[in-house]
mmCIF file of C-alpha atoms and ligand atoms in Angstrom:
data_model
loop_
_atom_site.group_PDB
_atom_site.id
_atom_site.type_symbol
_atom_site.label_atom_id
_atom_site.label_comp_id
_atom_site.label_asym_id
_atom_site.label_seq_id
_atom_site.Cartn_x
_atom_site.Cartn_y
_atom_site.Cartn_z
ATOM 1 C CA UNK A 34 -17.292 -9.574 4.924
ATOM 2 C CA UNK A 35 -18.002 -5.859 5.145
ATOM 3 C CA UNK A 36 -19.256 -4.086 2.083
ATOM 4 C CA UNK A 37 -16.732 -1.628 0.652
ATOM 5 C CA UNK A 38 -18.347 1.220 -1.299
ATOM 6 C CA UNK A 39 -16.351 3.668 -3.427
ATOM 7 C CA UNK A 40 -17.169 7.341 -2.817
ATOM 8 C CA UNK A 41 -15.817 10.473 -4.457
ATOM 9 C CA UNK A 42 -13.374 12.120 -2.023
ATOM 10 C CA UNK A 43 -14.596 15.628 -2.893
ATOM 11 C CA UNK A 44 -18.276 15.048 -3.679
ATOM 12 C CA UNK A 45 -19.544 11.892 -1.991
ATOM 13 C CA UNK A 46 -22.855 10.500 -3.228
ATOM 14 C CA UNK A 47 -25.564 11.694 -0.758
ATOM 15 C CA UNK A 48 -27.369 8.351 -1.006
ATOM 16 C CA UNK A 49 -24.306 6.427 0.100
ATOM 17 C CA UNK A 50 -23.724 8.930 2.904
ATOM 18 C CA UNK A 51 -27.362 8.624 4.028
ATOM 19 C CA UNK A 52 -27.021 4.852 4.166
ATOM 20 C CA UNK A 53 -23.818 5.069 6.190
ATOM 21 C CA UNK A 54 -25.389 7.609 8.555
ATOM 22 C CA UNK A 55 -28.393 5.337 9.101
ATOM 23 C CA UNK A 56 -26.040 2.492 10.084
ATOM 24 C CA UNK A 57 -24.320 4.771 12.618
ATOM 25 C CA UNK A 58 -27.630 5.946 14.083
ATOM 26 C CA UNK A 59 -28.749 2.329 14.421
ATOM 27 C CA UNK A 60 -25.657 1.527 16.507
ATOM 28 C CA UNK A 61 -23.569 0.031 13.666
ATOM 29 C CA UNK A 62 -19.950 0.517 12.635
ATOM 30 C CA UNK A 63 -18.869 2.455 9.536
ATOM 31 C CA UNK A 64 -15.248 2.908 8.488
ATOM 32 C CA UNK A 65 -14.656 6.208 6.702
ATOM 33 C CA UNK A 66 -11.764 8.364 5.482
ATOM 34 C CA UNK A 67 -10.548 11.428 7.338
ATOM 35 C CA UNK A 68 -7.644 13.631 6.266
ATOM 36 C CA UNK A 69 -5.383 11.815 8.756
ATOM 37 C CA UNK A 70 -6.180 8.071 8.566
ATOM 38 C CA UNK A 71 -9.328 5.935 8.128
ATOM 39 C CA UNK A 72 -11.549 5.987 11.209
ATOM 40 C CA UNK A 73 -13.861 3.308 12.572
ATOM 41 C CA UNK A 74 -17.039 5.212 13.366
ATOM 42 C CA UNK A 75 -19.712 4.541 15.980
ATOM 43 C CA UNK A 76 -22.357 6.762 17.587
ATOM 44 C CA UNK A 77 -20.312 8.496 20.286
ATOM 45 C CA UNK A 78 -23.274 8.906 22.627
ATOM 46 C CA UNK A 79 -24.486 5.295 22.380
ATOM 47 C CA UNK A 80 -22.742 3.049 24.936
ATOM 48 C CA UNK A 81 -23.787 -0.163 23.153
ATOM 49 C CA UNK A 82 -22.369 1.074 19.833
ATOM 50 C CA UNK A 83 -19.179 2.116 21.618
ATOM 51 C CA UNK A 84 -18.911 -1.319 23.200
ATOM 52 C CA UNK A 85 -19.098 -2.868 19.703
ATOM 53 C CA UNK A 86 -16.414 -0.436 18.528
ATOM 54 C CA UNK A 87 -13.995 -1.410 21.302
ATOM 55 C CA UNK A 88 -14.765 -5.082 20.676
ATOM 56 C CA UNK A 89 -14.132 -4.799 16.925
ATOM 57 C CA UNK A 90 -10.786 -3.080 17.402
ATOM 58 C CA UNK A 91 -9.726 -5.257 20.331
ATOM 59 C CA UNK A 92 -9.150 -1.930 22.048
ATOM 60 C CA UNK A 93 -8.778 -1.985 25.837
ATOM 61 C CA UNK A 94 -11.612 -0.233 27.686
ATOM 62 C CA UNK A 95 -8.951 1.970 29.294
ATOM 63 C CA UNK A 96 -8.120 3.710 25.984
ATOM 64 C CA UNK A 97 -10.456 6.663 25.315
ATOM 65 C CA UNK A 98 -11.718 7.552 21.835
ATOM 66 C CA UNK A 99 -11.983 10.880 20.040
ATOM 67 C CA UNK A 100 -15.464 12.255 19.301
ATOM 68 C CA UNK A 101 -15.771 13.762 15.818
ATOM 69 C CA UNK A 102 -18.117 16.646 15.067
ATOM 70 C CA UNK A 103 -19.006 18.692 11.993
ATOM 71 C CA UNK A 104 -20.638 21.575 13.800
ATOM 72 C CA UNK A 105 -18.959 23.941 16.287
ATOM 73 C CA UNK A 106 -22.249 24.153 18.211
ATOM 74 C CA UNK A 107 -21.618 20.603 19.428
ATOM 75 C CA UNK A 108 -18.400 21.629 21.188
ATOM 76 C CA UNK A 109 -20.033 23.088 24.337
ATOM 77 C CA UNK A 110 -22.562 20.235 24.346
ATOM 78 C CA UNK A 111 -19.738 17.739 24.770
ATOM 79 C CA UNK A 112 -17.273 19.863 26.773
ATOM 80 C CA UNK A 113 -18.336 21.318 30.124
ATOM 81 C CA UNK A 114 -15.798 24.136 29.865
ATOM 82 C CA UNK A 115 -14.619 25.631 26.591
ATOM 83 C CA UNK A 116 -11.893 28.146 27.439
ATOM 84 C CA UNK A 117 -11.116 31.012 25.044
ATOM 85 C CA UNK A 118 -8.016 29.153 23.822
ATOM 86 C CA UNK A 119 -10.196 26.215 22.739
ATOM 87 C CA UNK A 120 -12.524 28.478 20.764
ATOM 88 C CA UNK A 121 -9.559 30.227 19.170
ATOM 89 C CA UNK A 122 -7.969 26.893 18.192
ATOM 90 C CA UNK A 123 -11.247 25.496 16.885
ATOM 91 C CA UNK A 124 -11.910 28.577 14.768
ATOM 92 C CA UNK A 125 -8.402 28.613 13.392
ATOM 93 C CA UNK A 126 -7.617 24.927 12.858
ATOM 94 C CA UNK A 127 -10.962 23.124 12.442
ATOM 95 C CA UNK A 128 -11.732 21.320 10.352
ATOM 96 C CA UNK A 129 -8.221 19.915 10.675
ATOM 97 C CA UNK A 130 -5.842 17.425 12.319
ATOM 98 C CA UNK A 131 -6.147 18.822 15.852
ATOM 99 C CA UNK A 132 -7.912 17.083 18.762
ATOM 100 C CA UNK A 133 -8.777 19.079 21.877
ATOM 101 C CA UNK A 134 -8.997 17.475 25.326
ATOM 102 C CA UNK A 135 -11.477 19.340 27.579
ATOM 103 C CA UNK A 136 -13.578 18.629 30.697
ATOM 104 C CA UNK A 137 -16.492 16.433 29.633
ATOM 105 C CA UNK A 138 -20.221 16.993 29.886
ATOM 106 C CA UNK A 139 -22.275 14.273 31.620
ATOM 107 C CA UNK A 140 -23.927 13.455 28.250
ATOM 108 C CA UNK A 141 -20.636 11.855 27.089
ATOM 109 C CA UNK A 142 -20.665 8.169 28.089
ATOM 110 C CA UNK A 143 -17.869 6.963 30.381
ATOM 111 C CA UNK A 144 -17.044 4.200 27.912
ATOM 112 C CA UNK A 145 -16.036 6.883 25.356
ATOM 113 C CA UNK A 146 -13.614 8.558 27.751
ATOM 114 C CA UNK A 147 -12.444 5.392 29.523
ATOM 115 C CA UNK A 148 -13.806 6.838 32.740
ATOM 116 C CA UNK A 149 -11.711 10.010 32.473
ATOM 117 C CA UNK A 150 -13.334 13.338 33.437
ATOM 118 C CA UNK A 151 -12.158 14.743 30.086
ATOM 119 C CA UNK A 152 -13.267 14.242 26.482
ATOM 120 C CA UNK A 153 -11.264 14.450 23.237
ATOM 121 C CA UNK A 154 -13.001 16.283 20.362
ATOM 122 C CA UNK A 155 -12.079 16.957 16.725
ATOM 123 C CA UNK A 156 -13.573 18.236 13.483
ATOM 124 C CA UNK A 157 -11.959 16.324 10.596
ATOM 125 C CA UNK A 158 -11.116 18.069 7.309
ATOM 126 C CA UNK A 159 -12.363 15.495 4.814
ATOM 127 C CA UNK A 160 -15.511 16.065 2.712
ATOM 128 C CA UNK A 161 -16.609 12.441 3.200
ATOM 129 C CA UNK A 162 -16.148 12.570 6.974
ATOM 130 C CA UNK A 163 -17.926 15.918 7.247
ATOM 131 C CA UNK A 164 -20.836 14.785 5.076
ATOM 132 C CA UNK A 165 -21.201 11.617 7.149
ATOM 133 C CA UNK A 166 -21.060 13.503 10.467
ATOM 134 C CA UNK A 167 -23.680 15.994 9.295
ATOM 135 C CA UNK A 168 -25.973 13.258 8.046
ATOM 136 C CA UNK A 169 -25.558 11.201 11.222
ATOM 137 C CA UNK A 170 -26.360 14.217 13.409
ATOM 138 C CA UNK A 171 -24.486 12.739 16.370
ATOM 139 C CA UNK A 172 -20.882 13.015 17.531
ATOM 140 C CA UNK A 173 -19.038 10.027 16.069
ATOM 141 C CA UNK A 174 -16.325 8.153 17.923
ATOM 142 C CA UNK A 175 -13.745 7.232 15.321
ATOM 143 C CA UNK A 176 -10.449 5.710 16.402
ATOM 144 C CA UNK A 177 -8.191 4.482 13.628
ATOM 145 C CA UNK A 178 -9.846 1.591 11.798
ATOM 146 C CA UNK A 179 -7.282 -1.068 12.638
ATOM 147 C CA UNK A 180 -6.947 -3.823 15.232
ATOM 148 C CA UNK A 181 -5.528 -2.315 18.413
ATOM 149 C CA UNK A 182 -1.771 -1.876 18.412
ATOM 150 C CA UNK A 183 -1.344 -2.429 14.670
ATOM 151 C CA UNK A 184 -0.442 0.029 11.942
ATOM 152 C CA UNK A 185 -3.144 2.631 11.244
ATOM 153 C CA UNK A 186 -4.991 2.354 7.902
ATOM 154 C CA UNK A 187 -4.416 4.959 5.203
ATOM 155 C CA UNK A 188 -6.495 3.116 2.583
ATOM 156 C CA UNK A 189 -9.866 1.336 2.631
ATOM 157 C CA UNK A 190 -8.045 -1.855 1.645
ATOM 158 C CA UNK A 191 -6.094 -1.713 4.930
ATOM 159 C CA UNK A 192 -9.396 -1.475 6.808
ATOM 160 C CA UNK A 193 -10.780 -4.464 4.949
ATOM 161 C CA UNK A 194 -7.698 -6.534 5.804
ATOM 162 C CA UNK A 195 -7.862 -5.688 9.519
ATOM 163 C CA UNK A 196 -11.579 -5.346 10.269
ATOM 164 C CA UNK A 197 -13.417 -6.753 7.245
ATOM 165 C CA UNK A 198 -15.293 -9.255 9.401
ATOM 166 C CA UNK A 199 -16.658 -6.858 11.978
ATOM 167 C CA UNK A 200 -17.479 -3.530 10.323
ATOM 168 C CA UNK A 201 -20.846 -2.987 8.641
ATOM 169 C CA UNK A 202 -19.689 -0.675 5.844
ATOM 170 C CA UNK A 203 -16.412 0.764 4.542
ATOM 171 C CA UNK A 204 -16.431 4.016 2.565
ATOM 172 C CA UNK A 205 -13.524 3.994 0.119
ATOM 173 C CA UNK A 206 -12.325 7.441 -0.992
ATOM 174 C CA UNK A 207 -8.737 6.497 -1.776
ATOM 175 C CA UNK A 208 -5.610 7.128 0.298
ATOM 176 C CA UNK A 209 -5.800 9.670 3.141
ATOM 177 C CA UNK A 210 -3.953 12.942 2.448
ATOM 178 C CA UNK A 211 -2.033 13.446 5.723
ATOM 179 C CA UNK A 212 -1.326 9.863 6.709
ATOM 180 C CA UNK A 213 -0.604 10.278 10.435
ATOM 181 C CA UNK A 214 -3.151 10.811 13.208
ATOM 182 C CA UNK A 215 -4.237 14.147 14.664
ATOM 183 C CA UNK A 216 -2.276 16.133 17.212
ATOM 184 C CA UNK A 217 -3.908 15.588 20.632
ATOM 185 C CA UNK A 218 -3.737 18.768 22.724
ATOM 186 C CA UNK A 219 -4.736 18.743 26.404
ATOM 187 C CA UNK A 220 -6.215 22.101 27.410
ATOM 188 C CA UNK A 221 -7.001 21.055 30.986
ATOM 189 C CA UNK A 222 -3.395 21.497 32.135
ATOM 190 C CA UNK A 223 -1.813 24.782 33.273
ATOM 191 C CA UNK A 224 0.178 24.851 30.013
ATOM 192 C CA UNK A 225 -1.434 23.436 26.828
ATOM 193 C CA UNK A 226 0.206 20.034 26.415
ATOM 194 C CA UNK A 227 0.599 17.830 23.342
ATOM 195 C CA UNK A 228 -0.289 14.296 24.437
ATOM 196 C CA UNK A 229 0.331 12.920 20.947
ATOM 197 C CA UNK A 230 2.181 14.803 18.199
ATOM 198 C CA UNK A 231 0.329 14.556 14.893
ATOM 199 C CA UNK A 232 -0.763 16.223 11.693
ATOM 200 C CA UNK A 233 -0.751 19.758 13.099
ATOM 201 C CA UNK A 234 2.822 20.719 14.082
ATOM 202 C CA UNK A 235 3.688 22.094 17.519
ATOM 203 C CA UNK A 236 5.220 25.242 15.972
ATOM 204 C CA UNK A 237 1.904 26.122 14.348
ATOM 205 C CA UNK A 238 0.079 25.772 17.675
ATOM 206 C CA UNK A 239 2.688 27.911 19.395
ATOM 207 C CA UNK A 240 2.115 30.775 16.964
ATOM 208 C CA UNK A 241 -1.386 31.062 18.399
ATOM 209 C CA UNK A 242 -0.929 29.869 21.991
ATOM 210 C CA UNK A 243 2.618 30.739 22.982
ATOM 211 C CA UNK A 244 4.586 27.907 24.635
ATOM 212 C CA UNK A 245 3.087 24.433 24.231
ATOM 213 C CA UNK A 246 4.426 21.578 26.348
ATOM 214 C CA UNK A 247 5.114 18.116 25.004
ATOM 215 C CA UNK A 248 4.009 15.252 27.224
ATOM 216 C CA UNK A 249 7.167 13.397 28.075
ATOM 217 C CA UNK A 250 6.757 9.758 29.045
ATOM 218 C CA UNK A 251 10.238 9.519 30.470
ATOM 219 C CA UNK A 252 9.584 12.416 32.860
ATOM 220 C CA UNK A 253 5.918 12.006 33.699
ATOM 221 C CA UNK A 254 5.778 8.247 34.087
ATOM 222 C CA UNK A 255 2.658 6.332 33.081
ATOM 223 C CA UNK A 256 0.739 7.829 30.164
ATOM 224 C CA UNK A 257 -2.618 9.439 30.957
ATOM 225 C CA UNK A 258 -4.215 7.371 28.211
ATOM 226 C CA UNK A 259 -2.944 4.014 26.988
ATOM 227 C CA UNK A 260 -3.160 5.090 23.335
ATOM 228 C CA UNK A 261 0.156 6.559 24.337
ATOM 229 C CA UNK A 262 1.622 3.172 25.184
ATOM 230 C CA UNK A 263 5.157 2.874 23.880
ATOM 231 C CA UNK A 264 4.342 -0.110 21.617
ATOM 232 C CA UNK A 265 1.758 0.903 19.004
ATOM 233 C CA UNK A 266 1.370 1.178 15.226
ATOM 234 C CA UNK A 267 3.554 -1.891 15.189
ATOM 235 C CA UNK A 268 4.726 -4.174 12.389
ATOM 236 C CA UNK A 269 5.309 -7.887 13.019
ATOM 237 C CA UNK A 270 9.057 -7.620 12.497
ATOM 238 C CA UNK A 271 11.427 -6.329 15.141
ATOM 239 C CA UNK A 272 12.240 -2.709 14.463
ATOM 240 C CA UNK A 273 14.980 -0.288 15.513
ATOM 241 C CA UNK A 274 14.991 3.476 14.918
ATOM 242 C CA UNK A 275 18.239 5.394 14.498
ATOM 243 C CA UNK A 276 18.178 8.878 16.024
ATOM 244 C CA UNK A 277 20.770 11.571 15.365
ATOM 245 C CA UNK A 278 22.417 13.707 12.685
ATOM 246 C CA UNK A 279 22.015 12.476 9.111
ATOM 247 C CA UNK A 280 25.597 11.523 8.173
ATOM 248 C CA UNK A 281 26.087 9.568 11.390
ATOM 249 C CA UNK A 282 22.714 7.875 10.970
ATOM 250 C CA UNK A 283 23.557 6.817 7.405
ATOM 251 C CA UNK A 284 26.893 5.371 8.441
ATOM 252 C CA UNK A 285 25.267 3.427 11.269
ATOM 253 C CA UNK A 286 22.476 2.216 8.968
ATOM 254 C CA UNK A 287 25.036 0.512 6.767
ATOM 255 C CA UNK A 288 26.993 -0.808 9.709
ATOM 256 C CA UNK A 289 23.927 -2.354 11.382
ATOM 257 C CA UNK A 290 22.591 -3.744 8.097
ATOM 258 C CA UNK A 291 25.917 -5.469 7.424
ATOM 259 C CA UNK A 292 26.063 -6.875 10.922
ATOM 260 C CA UNK A 293 22.544 -8.331 10.864
ATOM 261 C CA UNK A 294 23.009 -9.682 7.339
ATOM 262 C CA UNK A 295 26.171 -11.471 8.463
ATOM 263 C CA UNK A 296 24.154 -12.975 11.317
ATOM 264 C CA UNK A 297 21.780 -14.436 8.710
ATOM 265 C CA UNK A 298 18.861 -12.060 9.265
ATOM 266 C CA UNK A 299 16.494 -10.832 6.576
ATOM 267 C CA UNK A 300 16.939 -7.086 6.924
ATOM 268 C CA UNK A 301 14.458 -4.411 5.855
ATOM 269 C CA UNK A 302 15.092 -0.660 5.823
ATOM 270 C CA UNK A 303 12.564 2.166 6.027
ATOM 271 C CA UNK A 304 14.554 5.043 4.551
ATOM 272 C CA UNK A 305 14.666 8.228 2.483
ATOM 273 C CA UNK A 306 15.852 8.548 -1.135
ATOM 274 C CA UNK A 307 19.023 10.129 0.236
ATOM 275 C CA UNK A 308 19.867 6.970 2.230
ATOM 276 C CA UNK A 309 19.923 4.613 -0.762
ATOM 277 C CA UNK A 310 23.598 5.095 -1.403
ATOM 278 C CA UNK A 311 24.517 4.181 2.160
ATOM 279 C CA UNK A 312 22.950 0.738 1.650
ATOM 280 C CA UNK A 313 24.123 0.241 -1.957
ATOM 281 C CA UNK A 314 25.137 -3.315 -2.811
ATOM 282 C CA UNK A 315 23.572 -4.884 0.298
ATOM 283 C CA UNK A 316 20.693 -7.386 -0.032
ATOM 284 C CA UNK A 317 18.377 -5.274 2.109
ATOM 285 C CA UNK A 318 14.610 -5.025 1.452
ATOM 286 C CA UNK A 319 14.071 -1.313 0.899
ATOM 287 C CA UNK A 320 11.010 0.810 1.596
ATOM 288 C CA UNK A 321 11.773 4.325 0.393
ATOM 289 C CA UNK A 322 9.593 7.088 1.819
ATOM 290 C CA UNK A 323 10.708 9.846 -0.562
ATOM 291 C CA UNK A 324 13.058 12.747 -0.048
ATOM 292 C CA UNK A 325 14.091 13.459 3.527
ATOM 293 C CA UNK A 326 13.162 17.109 2.896
ATOM 294 C CA UNK A 327 9.542 16.283 2.055
ATOM 295 C CA UNK A 328 8.073 15.581 5.492
ATOM 296 C CA UNK A 329 4.505 15.720 4.200
ATOM 297 C CA UNK A 330 5.246 13.012 1.655
ATOM 298 C CA UNK A 331 7.007 10.912 4.274
ATOM 299 C CA UNK A 332 4.051 11.173 6.684
ATOM 300 C CA UNK A 333 1.626 10.324 3.875
ATOM 301 C CA UNK A 334 3.544 7.209 2.818
ATOM 302 C CA UNK A 335 4.730 6.034 6.250
ATOM 303 C CA UNK A 336 2.080 3.467 7.210
ATOM 304 C CA UNK A 337 1.705 2.023 3.704
ATOM 305 C CA UNK A 338 5.468 1.619 3.483
ATOM 306 C CA UNK A 339 5.594 -0.039 6.892
ATOM 307 C CA UNK A 340 2.851 -2.482 5.850
ATOM 308 C CA UNK A 341 4.500 -3.248 2.495
ATOM 309 C CA UNK A 342 7.863 -3.802 4.127
ATOM 310 C CA UNK A 343 6.445 -5.976 6.895
ATOM 311 C CA UNK A 344 4.585 -8.077 4.306
ATOM 312 C CA UNK A 345 7.937 -9.061 2.788
ATOM 313 C CA UNK A 346 8.817 -10.808 6.033
ATOM 314 C CA UNK A 347 12.023 -9.221 7.287
ATOM 315 C CA UNK A 348 13.286 -10.334 10.701
ATOM 316 C CA UNK A 349 14.413 -6.823 11.429
ATOM 317 C CA UNK A 350 13.447 -3.364 10.157
ATOM 318 C CA UNK A 351 15.989 -0.551 10.398
ATOM 319 C CA UNK A 352 14.457 2.924 10.312
ATOM 320 C CA UNK A 353 15.675 6.482 10.771
ATOM 321 C CA UNK A 354 14.104 9.605 12.195
ATOM 322 C CA UNK A 355 13.401 12.827 10.282
ATOM 323 C CA UNK A 356 14.106 15.344 13.033
ATOM 324 C CA UNK A 357 11.624 17.124 15.286
ATOM 325 C CA UNK A 358 10.650 20.116 13.148
ATOM 326 C CA UNK A 359 7.103 20.268 11.796
ATOM 327 C CA UNK A 360 5.709 16.824 10.967
ATOM 328 C CA UNK A 361 9.083 15.320 11.922
ATOM 329 C CA UNK A 362 7.953 15.042 15.550
ATOM 330 C CA UNK A 363 4.854 12.993 14.689
ATOM 331 C CA UNK A 364 6.868 10.818 12.276
ATOM 332 C CA UNK A 365 9.489 10.138 14.947
ATOM 333 C CA UNK A 366 6.791 9.340 17.520
ATOM 334 C CA UNK A 367 5.154 6.756 15.226
ATOM 335 C CA UNK A 368 8.480 5.204 14.245
ATOM 336 C CA UNK A 369 9.663 4.914 17.842
ATOM 337 C CA UNK A 370 6.374 3.392 18.930
ATOM 338 C CA UNK A 371 6.331 0.985 15.987
ATOM 339 C CA UNK A 372 9.754 -0.065 17.259
ATOM 340 C CA UNK A 373 8.413 -0.548 20.781
ATOM 341 C CA UNK A 374 10.859 2.081 21.988
ATOM 342 C CA UNK A 375 13.954 0.377 20.517
ATOM 343 C CA UNK A 376 16.125 3.315 19.470
ATOM 344 C CA UNK A 377 19.834 3.809 18.853
ATOM 345 C CA UNK A 378 21.275 7.283 19.440
ATOM 346 C CA UNK A 379 24.138 7.885 17.028
ATOM 347 C CA UNK A 380 26.641 10.679 16.562
ATOM 348 C CA UNK A 381 26.622 11.747 20.204
ATOM 349 C CA UNK A 382 29.524 12.061 22.600
ATOM 350 C CA UNK A 383 30.793 8.580 23.447
ATOM 351 C CA UNK A 384 29.081 7.008 20.420
HETATM 352 P P1 AMP B 204 -7.140 7.123 18.190
HETATM 353 O O1 AMP B 204 -8.619 7.326 18.348
HETATM 354 O O2 AMP B 204 -6.756 5.695 17.931
HETATM 355 O O3 AMP B 204 -6.537 8.106 17.236
HETATM 356 O O4 AMP B 204 -6.541 7.456 19.624
HETATM 357 C C1 AMP B 204 -7.093 8.494 20.358
HETATM 358 C C2 AMP B 204 -6.105 8.933 21.374
HETATM 359 O O5 AMP B 204 -6.523 10.217 21.860
HETATM 360 C C3 AMP B 204 -6.089 8.106 22.648
HETATM 361 O O6 AMP B 204 -5.352 6.954 22.528
HETATM 362 C C4 AMP B 204 -5.510 9.071 23.634
HETATM 363 O O7 AMP B 204 -4.110 9.127 23.509
HETATM 364 C C5 AMP B 204 -6.122 10.374 23.199
HETATM 365 N N1 AMP B 204 -7.289 10.684 24.022
HETATM 366 C C6 AMP B 204 -8.585 10.446 23.750
HETATM 367 N N2 AMP B 204 -9.371 10.887 24.740
HETATM 368 C C7 AMP B 204 -8.561 11.407 25.668
HETATM 369 C C8 AMP B 204 -8.761 12.016 26.934
HETATM 370 N N3 AMP B 204 -9.988 12.183 27.453
HETATM 371 N N4 AMP B 204 -7.677 12.409 27.620
HETATM 372 C C9 AMP B 204 -6.446 12.244 27.109
HETATM 373 N N5 AMP B 204 -6.182 11.688 25.917
HETATM 374 C C10 AMP B 204 -7.224 11.261 25.205
HETATM 375 MG MG1 MG B 205 -5.203 4.309 16.752
#
């Protein structure tokens, strides 16, 4: 089993960090907290270490990883072209939950980018991650520290459950503050395009960049990177996400719960405080994410709630969206993908 070492989230012990950095430099795997989720780190310039990383996660070789840096000087060493927009974004939002996709330098191994001519780069805003990156002195590939396709880890305990057998060291600094992955922004397209909505909202990017496109699977066909596969972050139970205005969603929640209960299913519901009443009196397993008006809290609790709910063994999980404003877009994306694309549109014409 991997060793799990507690570290202070604000002031990590330099000795522990030095040990973790030495493991990374020697080609090992270290799980560490970022502000989004826990990452599984490997030396991003070492193909053998990257091969171990893909193996540990069960991640297909076709799914590129993000390289994490602590020093802006590394940006042009990894990216062949750094347009003014990339510098502006990096200065404004790094460290932070924003990943930039840029043309890659030859120094970046093909295994990191899944053979793509582009590389994804981010500077995480977590003291432990930054200390580790500085001590390692190399860009660190750090996809979420979970088995491929499963729910991302927001605590060290989640990492231990998923990858305890294969990772060399886990740094435990408590739950991650944002709780959903970074926003992936492709700057190699004519219009900056969000490939994956995440911790930095589209509106915030648009204040700096003007219009930002959202990669649309239904329009553009196959995803450019399979991390964008429709089924991801998934629980074991079947899951359905209700999309639409709140009152209609609440009415349909109750209706569907009653129907599945009558059919003898164990029903779980991933809901907001405000939805409780709609399910009152029904024997539904509830996971309550907090108030529907607190999107930050909902994002922070989402994966833990999904894990807790799934652990109670429902046959079906009913969930609801939280709109597309701010973090709502990332929350909806993760819910819909956890559901493998199974959505019900309610409250529309003909519904
Ligand atoms: P994860 O590391 O699990 O947070 O996933 C990283 C995601 O970033 C991938 O699944 C892709 O969606 C995206 N990504 C990484 N590198 C690239 C790239 N070169 N081009 C486009 N998307 C990328
Ligand atoms: Mg992931």
